[in-house]
C-alpha positions as semicolon CSV with decimal commas, in nm:
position;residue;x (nm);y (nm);z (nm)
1;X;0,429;-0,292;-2,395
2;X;0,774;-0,269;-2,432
3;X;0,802;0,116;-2,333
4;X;0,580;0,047;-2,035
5;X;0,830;-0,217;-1,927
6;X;1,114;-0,007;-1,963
7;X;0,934;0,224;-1,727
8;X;0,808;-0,087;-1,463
9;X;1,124;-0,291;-1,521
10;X;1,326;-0,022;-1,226
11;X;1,104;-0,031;-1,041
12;X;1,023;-0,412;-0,967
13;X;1,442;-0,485;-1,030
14;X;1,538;-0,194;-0,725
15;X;1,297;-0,438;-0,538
16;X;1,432;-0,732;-0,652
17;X;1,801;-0,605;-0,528
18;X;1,668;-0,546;-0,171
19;X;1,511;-0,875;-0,159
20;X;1,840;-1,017;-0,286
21;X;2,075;-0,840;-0,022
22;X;1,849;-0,958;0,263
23;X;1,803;-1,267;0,159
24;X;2,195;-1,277;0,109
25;X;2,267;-1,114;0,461
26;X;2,440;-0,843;0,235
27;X;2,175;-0,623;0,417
28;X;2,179;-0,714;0,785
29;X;1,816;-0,791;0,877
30;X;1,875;-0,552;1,181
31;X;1,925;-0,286;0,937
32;X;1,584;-0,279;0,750
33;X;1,377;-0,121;1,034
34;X;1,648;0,154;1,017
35;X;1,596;0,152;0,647
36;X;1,207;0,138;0,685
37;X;1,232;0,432;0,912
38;X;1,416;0,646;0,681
39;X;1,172;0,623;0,451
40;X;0,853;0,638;0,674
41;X;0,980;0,965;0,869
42;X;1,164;1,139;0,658
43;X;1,153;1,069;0,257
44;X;0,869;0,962;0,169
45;X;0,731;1,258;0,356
46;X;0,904;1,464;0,173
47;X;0,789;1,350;-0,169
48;X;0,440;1,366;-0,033
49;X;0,486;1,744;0,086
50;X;0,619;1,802;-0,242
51;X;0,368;1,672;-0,427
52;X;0,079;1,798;-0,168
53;X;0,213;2,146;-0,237
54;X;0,245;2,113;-0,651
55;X;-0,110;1,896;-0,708
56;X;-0,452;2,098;-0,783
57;X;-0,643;2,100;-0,465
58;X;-0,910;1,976;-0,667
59;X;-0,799;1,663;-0,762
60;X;-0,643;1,633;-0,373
61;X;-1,019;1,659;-0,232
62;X;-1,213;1,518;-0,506
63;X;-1,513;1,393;-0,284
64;X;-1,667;1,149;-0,579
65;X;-1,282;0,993;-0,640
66;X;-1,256;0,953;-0,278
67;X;-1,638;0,778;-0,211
68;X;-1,568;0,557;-0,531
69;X;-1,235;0,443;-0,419
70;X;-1,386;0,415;-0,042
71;X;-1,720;0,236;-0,156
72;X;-1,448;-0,073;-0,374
73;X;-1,255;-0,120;-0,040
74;X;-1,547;-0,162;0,160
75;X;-1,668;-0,393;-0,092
76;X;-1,366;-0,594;-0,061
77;X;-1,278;-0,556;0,271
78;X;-1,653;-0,753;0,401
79;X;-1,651;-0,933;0,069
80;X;-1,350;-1,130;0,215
81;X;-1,404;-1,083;0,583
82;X;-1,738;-1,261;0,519
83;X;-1,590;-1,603;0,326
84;X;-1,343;-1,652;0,549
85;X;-1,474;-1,538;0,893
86;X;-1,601;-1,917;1,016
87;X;-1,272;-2,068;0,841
88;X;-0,960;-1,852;0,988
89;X;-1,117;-1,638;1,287
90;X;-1,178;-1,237;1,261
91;X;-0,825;-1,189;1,320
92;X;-0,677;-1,331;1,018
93;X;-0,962;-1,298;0,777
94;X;-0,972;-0,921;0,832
95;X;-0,585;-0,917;0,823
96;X;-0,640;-1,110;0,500
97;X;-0,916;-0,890;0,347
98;X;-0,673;-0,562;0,455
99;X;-0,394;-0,722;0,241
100;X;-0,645;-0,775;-0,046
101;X;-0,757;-0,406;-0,050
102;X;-0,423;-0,183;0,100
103;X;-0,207;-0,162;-0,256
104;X;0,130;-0,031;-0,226
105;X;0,077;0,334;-0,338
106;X;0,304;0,481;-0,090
107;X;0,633;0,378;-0,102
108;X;0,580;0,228;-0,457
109;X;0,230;0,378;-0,639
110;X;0,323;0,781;-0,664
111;X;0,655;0,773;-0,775
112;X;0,551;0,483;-0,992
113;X;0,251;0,633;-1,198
114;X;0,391;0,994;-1,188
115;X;0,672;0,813;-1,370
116;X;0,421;0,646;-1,625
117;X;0,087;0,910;-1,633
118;X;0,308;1,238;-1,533
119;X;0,261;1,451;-1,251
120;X;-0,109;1,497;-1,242
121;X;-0,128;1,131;-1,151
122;X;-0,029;1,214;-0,781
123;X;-0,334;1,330;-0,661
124;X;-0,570;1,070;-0,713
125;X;-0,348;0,841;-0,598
126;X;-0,187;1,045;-0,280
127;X;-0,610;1,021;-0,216
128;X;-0,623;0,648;-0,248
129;X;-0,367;0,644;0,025
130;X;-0,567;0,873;0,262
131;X;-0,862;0,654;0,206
132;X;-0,655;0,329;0,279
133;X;-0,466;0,475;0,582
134;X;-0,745;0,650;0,740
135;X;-1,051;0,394;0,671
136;X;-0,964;0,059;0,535
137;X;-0,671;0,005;0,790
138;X;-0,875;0,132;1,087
139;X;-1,196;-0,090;0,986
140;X;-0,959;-0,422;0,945
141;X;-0,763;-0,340;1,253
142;X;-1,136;-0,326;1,456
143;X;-1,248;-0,612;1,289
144;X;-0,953;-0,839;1,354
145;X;-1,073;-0,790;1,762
146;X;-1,365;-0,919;1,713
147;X;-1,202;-1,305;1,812
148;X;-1,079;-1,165;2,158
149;X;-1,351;-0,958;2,271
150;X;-1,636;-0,857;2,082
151;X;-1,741;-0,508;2,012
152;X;-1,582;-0,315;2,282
153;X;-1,232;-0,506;2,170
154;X;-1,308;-0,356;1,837
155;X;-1,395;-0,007;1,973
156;X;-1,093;-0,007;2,164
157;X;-0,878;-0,173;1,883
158;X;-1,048;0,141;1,615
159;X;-0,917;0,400;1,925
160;X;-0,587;0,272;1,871
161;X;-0,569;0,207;1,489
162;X;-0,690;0,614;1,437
163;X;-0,443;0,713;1,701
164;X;-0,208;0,484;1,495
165;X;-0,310;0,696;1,186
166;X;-0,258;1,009;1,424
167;X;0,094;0,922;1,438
168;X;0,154;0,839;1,106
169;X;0,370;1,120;0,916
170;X;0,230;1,045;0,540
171;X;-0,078;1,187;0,581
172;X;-0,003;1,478;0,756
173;X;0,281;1,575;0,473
174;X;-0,006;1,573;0,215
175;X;-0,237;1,809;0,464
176;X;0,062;2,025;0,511
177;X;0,141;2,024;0,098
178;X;-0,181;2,113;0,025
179;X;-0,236;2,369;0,327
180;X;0,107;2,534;0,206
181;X;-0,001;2,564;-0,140
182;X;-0,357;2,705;-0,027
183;X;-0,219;2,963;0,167
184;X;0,049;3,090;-0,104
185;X;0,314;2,961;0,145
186;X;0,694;2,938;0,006
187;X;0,958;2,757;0,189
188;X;1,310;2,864;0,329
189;X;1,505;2,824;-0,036
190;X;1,793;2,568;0,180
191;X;1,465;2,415;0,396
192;X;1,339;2,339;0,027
193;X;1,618;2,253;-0,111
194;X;1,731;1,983;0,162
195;X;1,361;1,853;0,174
196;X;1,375;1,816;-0,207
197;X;1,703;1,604;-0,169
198;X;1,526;1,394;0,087
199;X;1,227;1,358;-0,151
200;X;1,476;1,264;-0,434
201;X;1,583;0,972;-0,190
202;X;1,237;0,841;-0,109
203;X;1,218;0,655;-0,428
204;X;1,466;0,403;-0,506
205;X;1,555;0,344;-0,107
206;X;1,148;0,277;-0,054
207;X;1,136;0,028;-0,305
208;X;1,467;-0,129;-0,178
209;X;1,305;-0,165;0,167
210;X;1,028;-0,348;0,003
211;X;1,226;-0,627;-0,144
212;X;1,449;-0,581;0,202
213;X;1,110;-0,603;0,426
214;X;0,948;-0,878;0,211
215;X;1,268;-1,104;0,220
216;X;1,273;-1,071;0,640
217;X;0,913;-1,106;0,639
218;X;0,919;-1,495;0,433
219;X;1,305;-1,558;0,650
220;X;1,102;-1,514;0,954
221;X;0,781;-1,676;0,815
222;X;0,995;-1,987;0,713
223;X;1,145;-2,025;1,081
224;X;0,759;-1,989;1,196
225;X;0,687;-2,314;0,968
226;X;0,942;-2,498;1,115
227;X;0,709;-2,507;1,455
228;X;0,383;-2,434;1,294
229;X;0,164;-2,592;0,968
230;X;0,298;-2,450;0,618
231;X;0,032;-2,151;0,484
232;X;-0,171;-2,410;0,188
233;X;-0,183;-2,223;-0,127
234;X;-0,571;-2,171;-0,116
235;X;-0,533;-1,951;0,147
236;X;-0,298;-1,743;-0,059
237;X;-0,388;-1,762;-0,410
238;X;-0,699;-1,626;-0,400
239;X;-0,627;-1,344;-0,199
240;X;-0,343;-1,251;-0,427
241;X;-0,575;-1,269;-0,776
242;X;-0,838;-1,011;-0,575
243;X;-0,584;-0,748;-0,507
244;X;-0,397;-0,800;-0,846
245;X;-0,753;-0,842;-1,038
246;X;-1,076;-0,768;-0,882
247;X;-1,014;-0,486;-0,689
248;X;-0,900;-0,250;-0,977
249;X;-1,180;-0,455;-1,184
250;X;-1,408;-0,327;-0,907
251;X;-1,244;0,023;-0,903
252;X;-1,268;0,048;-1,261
253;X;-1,666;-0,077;-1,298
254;X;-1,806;0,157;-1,023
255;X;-1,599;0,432;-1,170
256;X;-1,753;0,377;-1,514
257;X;-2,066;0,360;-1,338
258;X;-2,024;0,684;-1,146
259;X;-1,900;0,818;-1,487
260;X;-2,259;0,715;-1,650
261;X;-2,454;0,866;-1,384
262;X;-2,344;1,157;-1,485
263;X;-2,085;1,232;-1,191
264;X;-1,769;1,436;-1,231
265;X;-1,494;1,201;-1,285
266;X;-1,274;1,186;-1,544
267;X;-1,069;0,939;-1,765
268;X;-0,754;1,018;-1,666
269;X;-0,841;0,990;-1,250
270;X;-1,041;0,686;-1,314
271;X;-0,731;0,511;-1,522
272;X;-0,496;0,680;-1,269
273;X;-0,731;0,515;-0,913
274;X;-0,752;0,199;-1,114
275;X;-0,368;0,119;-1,184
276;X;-0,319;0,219;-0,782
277;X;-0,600;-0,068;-0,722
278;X;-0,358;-0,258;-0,934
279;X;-0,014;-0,211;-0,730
280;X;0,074;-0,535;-0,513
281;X;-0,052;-0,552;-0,179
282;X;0,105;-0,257;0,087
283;X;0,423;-0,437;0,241
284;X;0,331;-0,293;0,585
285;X;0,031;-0,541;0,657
286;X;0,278;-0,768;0,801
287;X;0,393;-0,548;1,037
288;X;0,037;-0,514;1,179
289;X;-0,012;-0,910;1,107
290;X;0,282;-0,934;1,343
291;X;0,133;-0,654;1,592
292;X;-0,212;-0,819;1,596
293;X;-0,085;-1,184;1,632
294;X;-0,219;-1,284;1,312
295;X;-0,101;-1,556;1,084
296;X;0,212;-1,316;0,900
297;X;0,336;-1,661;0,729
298;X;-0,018;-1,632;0,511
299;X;0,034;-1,230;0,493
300;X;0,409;-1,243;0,398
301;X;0,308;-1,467;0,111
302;X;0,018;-1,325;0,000
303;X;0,251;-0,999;-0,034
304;X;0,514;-1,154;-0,181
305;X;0,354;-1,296;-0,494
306;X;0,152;-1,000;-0,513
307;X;0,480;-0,837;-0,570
308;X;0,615;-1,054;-0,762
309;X;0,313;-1,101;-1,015
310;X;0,251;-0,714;-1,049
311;X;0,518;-0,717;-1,263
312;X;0,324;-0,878;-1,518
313;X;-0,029;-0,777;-1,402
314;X;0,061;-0,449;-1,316
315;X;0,224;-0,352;-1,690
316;X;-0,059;-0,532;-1,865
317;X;-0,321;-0,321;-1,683
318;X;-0,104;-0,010;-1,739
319;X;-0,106;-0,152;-2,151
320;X;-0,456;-0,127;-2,173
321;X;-0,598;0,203;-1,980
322;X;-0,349;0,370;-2,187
């Protein structure tokens, strides 16, 4: 346990220090979309490109990894959209059920368990985040119109969520990796070697912007509390032990199940899926809590201690698939 932790511990304390300098103001909270941005459009791209381009295509379009992983967030994502529908309204139960299924594999999962598993652990995980991106987020985003107006609301609200996805740069660094790699295609030696520096950047300044996003996110959750009801801890809790614990439970179950039938998975992409089920919920749900008028005091919480308990959760699951 102890060498995992000294792996974890930099990773959860570079978060800590960007939740400490907003919180402080060292950081002005002006700054952190900047910060966010950096990472979003040009490192983490990078590292994803980098990877894309180094990972076996195989384990990049593993079709039984990919329906697994898809089949678990489905589960989850109606699983929670379904007990709290009548309670909290479409909008906030599927905001809630994305922030119980969305884990934080890309600015915190692939440098994280390439760092504990080696490199081979990029690929199932880089294919967690396609899944996540391209399915989970579009599904919650459509179901979270359903309040406003019905099923053409949620046909219109999908439209905009893959068009969202259209714009988003991760995705398309992986395609571009892998398509580079396919076709034998070697980069510029400066091109590489500036988008190498940029992928050596992605790292520690992505998980800084966590702790900087997360600390804005409960400064500007607390102001929202002054005017509104606080967020009761049953509407937080439980969402926070599903992502921590039952969704890499139910990653890990259907795997072995998969695994039984006969199906071509094996150990090490199973462990590797199941510790990226295991990651703290993705940090930008609250920016589409805040996009889609849902309630982001609930969602900035619920990603907070998610965060904050993956430190423990997170090490202990790595402990035992190891």
């Amino acid at each position: 346990m102890l060498a995992i932790l000294s792996v974890t511990f930099p990773f959860f304390a570079l978060i800590l220090a960007g939740y400490v300098a907003a919180r402080r103001r060292m950081l002005p909270l002006d700054a952190i979309p900047g910060l966010n941005g950096f990472v979003l459009f040009f490192a983490l791209p990078c590292m994803l490109y980098r990877f894309g381009a180094s990972t076996p295509l195989a384990l990049l379009l593993d079709p039984v990894l990919a329906a697994v992983y898809t089949l678990c967030a489905g589960v989850l994502v109606i699983g929670v959209v379904v007990a709290d529908r009548r309670r909290l309204g479409w909008n906030d139960a599927a905001l809630g059920a994305l922030v119980a299924a969305f884990p934080n594999s890309g600015f915190m999962g692939v440098p994280l368990l390439v760092a504990l598993l080696g490199a081979s652990a990029a690929g199932p995980v880089m294919l967690t985040l396609v899944v996540d991106l391209l399915l989970t987020t579009s599904l919650c985003v459509a179901l979270s119109r359903l309040d406003a107006a019905g099923a053409a609301g949620a046909r219109q609200a999908l439209a905009r969520a893959l068009q969202g996805v259209a714009r988003n740069p991760m995705p398309w660094s992986i395609v571009l990796g892998m398509a580079c790699q396919a076709f034998g295609v070697r980069l510029w030696q400066p091109l590489d070697a500036t988008i190498a520096l940029l992928a050596a950047a992605a790292s520690p300044v992505a998980l800084f912007t966590i702790g900087a996003v997360l600390a804005r996110s409960q400064m500007l959750a607390l102001h929202d509390h002054e005017q509104h009801r606080p967020v009761p801890w049953r509407e937080v809790l439980p969402v926070v032990l599903l992502k921590l614990f039952a969704h890499p439970l139910l990653v890990w179950g259907v795997g072995m199940g998969a695994m039984a039938l006969g199906l071509p998975i094996t150990p090490f992409a199973l462990s590797a899926m199941v510790l990226a089920a295991a990651l703290p919920s993705a940090s930008n749900v609250s920016l589409l809590a805040e996009r889609f008028g849902a309630n982001n005091g609930r969602i900035a919480r619920i990603i907070l201690w998610s965060t904050a308990a993956a430190f423990f959760s997170f090490s202990a699951a790595v402990a035992l698939l190891r």
